[in-house]
PDB file of C-alpha atoms in Angstrom:
ATOM      1  CA  MET A  33       8.079 -16.695   3.603  1.00 51.00           C
ATOM      2  CA  SER A  34       6.566 -15.122   6.688  1.00 59.00           C
ATOM      3  CA  THR A  35       2.950 -15.553   7.629  1.00 90.00           C
ATOM      4  CA  ILE A  36       2.096 -11.924   6.889  1.00 93.00           C
ATOM      5  CA  SER A  37       4.004 -12.029   3.572  1.00 93.00           C
ATOM      6  CA  ALA A  38       1.990 -15.068   2.517  1.00 95.00           C
ATOM      7  CA  GLU A  39      -1.259 -13.381   3.533  1.00 96.00           C
ATOM      8  CA  ILE A  40      -0.302 -10.228   1.594  1.00 97.00           C
ATOM      9  CA  GLU A  41       0.239 -12.377  -1.510  1.00 97.00           C
ATOM     10  CA  ARG A  42      -3.021 -14.255  -0.952  1.00 97.00           C
ATOM     11  CA  ARG A  43      -5.069 -11.078  -0.605  1.00 98.00           C
ATOM     12  CA  LEU A  44      -3.414  -9.250  -3.508  1.00 98.00           C
ATOM     13  CA  ALA A  45      -4.307 -12.187  -5.763  1.00 98.00           C
ATOM     14  CA  ALA A  46      -7.745 -10.519  -5.906  1.00 98.00           C
ATOM     15  CA  LEU A  47      -6.126  -7.887  -8.169  1.00 98.00           C
ATOM     16  CA  GLN A  48      -5.046 -10.659 -10.581  1.00 98.00           C
ATOM     17  CA  PRO A  49      -1.432  -9.486 -10.742  1.00 98.00           C
ATOM     18  CA  LEU A  50       0.712 -10.196 -13.768  1.00 98.00           C
ATOM     19  CA  HIS A  51       3.689  -9.580 -11.471  1.00 97.00           C
ATOM     20  CA  LEU A  52       3.769  -9.595  -7.672  1.00 98.00           C
ATOM     21  CA  ASP A  53       6.774  -9.336  -5.398  1.00 97.00           C
ATOM     22  CA  VAL A  54       6.374  -9.047  -1.631  1.00 96.00           C
ATOM     23  CA  ARG A  55       9.565  -8.206   0.231  1.00 93.00           C
ATOM     24  CA  ASN A  56       9.861  -8.316   4.013  1.00 91.00           C
ATOM     25  CA  ASP A  57      12.042  -5.337   4.970  1.00 88.00           C
ATOM     26  CA  SER A  58      11.568  -5.673   8.725  1.00 82.00           C
ATOM     27  CA  ASP A  59      15.199  -6.520   9.519  1.00 70.00           C
ATOM     28  CA  ARG A  60      16.306  -3.268   7.871  1.00 66.00           C
ATOM     29  CA  HIS A  61      14.258  -1.391  10.497  1.00 53.00           C
ATOM     30  CA  ARG A  62      15.537  -3.118  13.621  1.00 56.00           C
ATOM     31  CA  GLY A  63      15.670  -0.547  16.408  1.00 58.00           C
ATOM     32  CA  HIS A  64      13.405   1.919  14.566  1.00 58.00           C
ATOM     33  CA  ALA A  65       9.887   2.931  15.533  1.00 58.00           C
ATOM     34  CA  GLY A  66       7.355   0.305  14.610  1.00 50.00           C
ATOM     35  CA  HIS A  67       9.788  -2.611  14.612  1.00 50.00           C
ATOM     36  CA  ASP A  68       7.948  -4.905  16.989  1.00 55.00           C
ATOM     37  CA  GLY A  69      10.489  -7.713  17.099  1.00 57.00           C
ATOM     38  CA  THR A  70       8.281 -10.177  15.204  1.00 58.00           C
ATOM     39  CA  GLY A  71      10.197  -9.715  11.979  1.00 63.00           C
ATOM     40  CA  GLU A  72       6.929  -8.916  10.195  1.00 75.00           C
ATOM     41  CA  SER A  73       6.388  -5.170  10.487  1.00 81.00           C
ATOM     42  CA  HIS A  74       7.772  -3.529   7.310  1.00 87.00           C
ATOM     43  CA  PHE A  75       7.061  -4.646   3.726  1.00 92.00           C
ATOM     44  CA  THR A  76       7.535  -3.556   0.124  1.00 95.00           C
ATOM     45  CA  VAL A  77       5.053  -4.651  -2.547  1.00 97.00           C
ATOM     46  CA  SER A  78       5.730  -4.422  -6.291  1.00 97.00           C
ATOM     47  CA  ILE A  79       2.655  -5.251  -8.344  1.00 98.00           C
ATOM     48  CA  ILE A  80       1.590  -5.012 -11.984  1.00 98.00           C
ATOM     49  CA  SER A  81      -2.093  -5.519 -12.715  1.00 98.00           C
ATOM     50  CA  GLU A  82      -4.673  -4.805 -15.402  1.00 98.00           C
ATOM     51  CA  ALA A  83      -6.798  -3.464 -12.527  1.00 98.00           C
ATOM     52  CA  PHE A  84      -4.546  -0.376 -12.516  1.00 98.00           C
ATOM     53  CA  VAL A  85      -5.133   0.638 -16.139  1.00 98.00           C
ATOM     54  CA  GLY A  86      -6.298   4.263 -16.234  1.00 97.00           C
ATOM     55  CA  LYS A  87      -5.840   4.675 -12.472  1.00 97.00           C
ATOM     56  CA  SER A  88      -3.724   7.318 -10.771  1.00 96.00           C
ATOM     57  CA  ARG A  89      -0.903   6.408  -8.392  1.00 95.00           C
ATOM     58  CA  VAL A  90      -3.168   7.194  -5.435  1.00 97.00           C
ATOM     59  CA  GLN A  91      -6.020   5.076  -6.826  1.00 98.00           C
ATOM     60  CA  ARG A  92      -3.622   2.164  -7.331  1.00 98.00           C
ATOM     61  CA  GLN A  93      -2.364   2.418  -3.765  1.00 97.00           C
ATOM     62  CA  ARG A  94      -5.920   2.622  -2.445  1.00 98.00           C
ATOM     63  CA  ALA A  95      -6.763  -0.563  -4.360  1.00 98.00           C
ATOM     64  CA  VAL A  96      -3.825  -2.343  -2.699  1.00 98.00           C
ATOM     65  CA  TYR A  97      -4.905  -1.096   0.748  1.00 98.00           C
ATOM     66  CA  ALA A  98      -8.494  -2.176   0.065  1.00 98.00           C
ATOM     67  CA  ALA A  99      -7.348  -5.661  -0.969  1.00 98.00           C
ATOM     68  CA  LEU A 100      -5.278  -5.978   2.207  1.00 98.00           C
ATOM     69  CA  GLY A 101      -8.147  -4.758   4.403  1.00 97.00           C
ATOM     70  CA  ASP A 102      -7.739  -5.461   8.106  1.00 96.00           C
ATOM     71  CA  LEU A 103      -4.294  -6.989   7.544  1.00 95.00           C
ATOM     72  CA  MET A 104      -2.990  -3.400   7.507  1.00 94.00           C
ATOM     73  CA  GLU A 105      -3.564  -3.352  11.285  1.00 92.00           C
ATOM     74  CA  SER A 106      -0.666  -5.839  11.568  1.00 89.00           C
ATOM     75  CA  ILE A 107       1.707  -3.908   9.288  1.00 90.00           C
ATOM     76  CA  HIS A 108       3.644  -0.872  10.515  1.00 87.00           C
ATOM     77  CA  ALA A 109       4.968   0.234   7.101  1.00 89.00           C
ATOM     78  CA  LEU A 110       4.101  -0.708   3.535  1.00 94.00           C
ATOM     79  CA  ALA A 111       5.882   0.680   0.474  1.00 95.00           C
ATOM     80  CA  ILE A 112       3.874   0.160  -2.723  1.00 97.00           C
ATOM     81  CA  ALA A 113       5.119   0.176  -6.317  1.00 97.00           C
ATOM     82  CA  ALA A 114       2.011  -0.378  -8.452  1.00 97.00           C
ATOM     83  CA  ALA A 115       1.773  -0.229 -12.233  1.00 97.00           C
ATOM     84  CA  ALA A 116      -0.466  -1.181 -15.122  1.00 97.00           C
ATOM     85  CA  PRO A 117       0.960  -3.450 -17.838  1.00 97.00           C
ATOM     86  CA  GLY A 118       3.301  -1.447 -20.054  1.00 95.00           C
ATOM     87  CA  ASP A 119       3.846   1.243 -17.432  1.00 94.00           C
ATOM     88  CA  PRO A 120       7.243   1.480 -15.747  1.00 90.00           C
ATOM     89  CA  LEU A 121       7.178   0.005 -12.262  1.00 85.00           C
ATOM     90  CA  PRO A 122       7.977   2.787  -9.757  1.00 81.00           C
ATOM     91  CA  GLU A 123      11.224   2.294  -7.848  1.00 76.00           C
ATOM     92  CA  ARG A 124      10.895   0.929  -4.299  1.00 63.00           C
TER      93      ARG A 124
END
């Protein structure tokens, strides 16, 4: 697992996820804008957490961004699939 992937997982632990999958998609973006050659520029996060109960899609994404904080400065692109328990996990 990459350094940034591990840090994403560490920081999202604050949301007490029941499910968390962090996928590094950087190689799929080789040659595209934002691909910096480090292999750690594009990520997809799938997360299920009680913290998302009663929250809108935008509120859930904001919670993920807040948990990641300044780490977002090191990430060019982040796709987020966030759900509450029992809700279908959005496709990503």
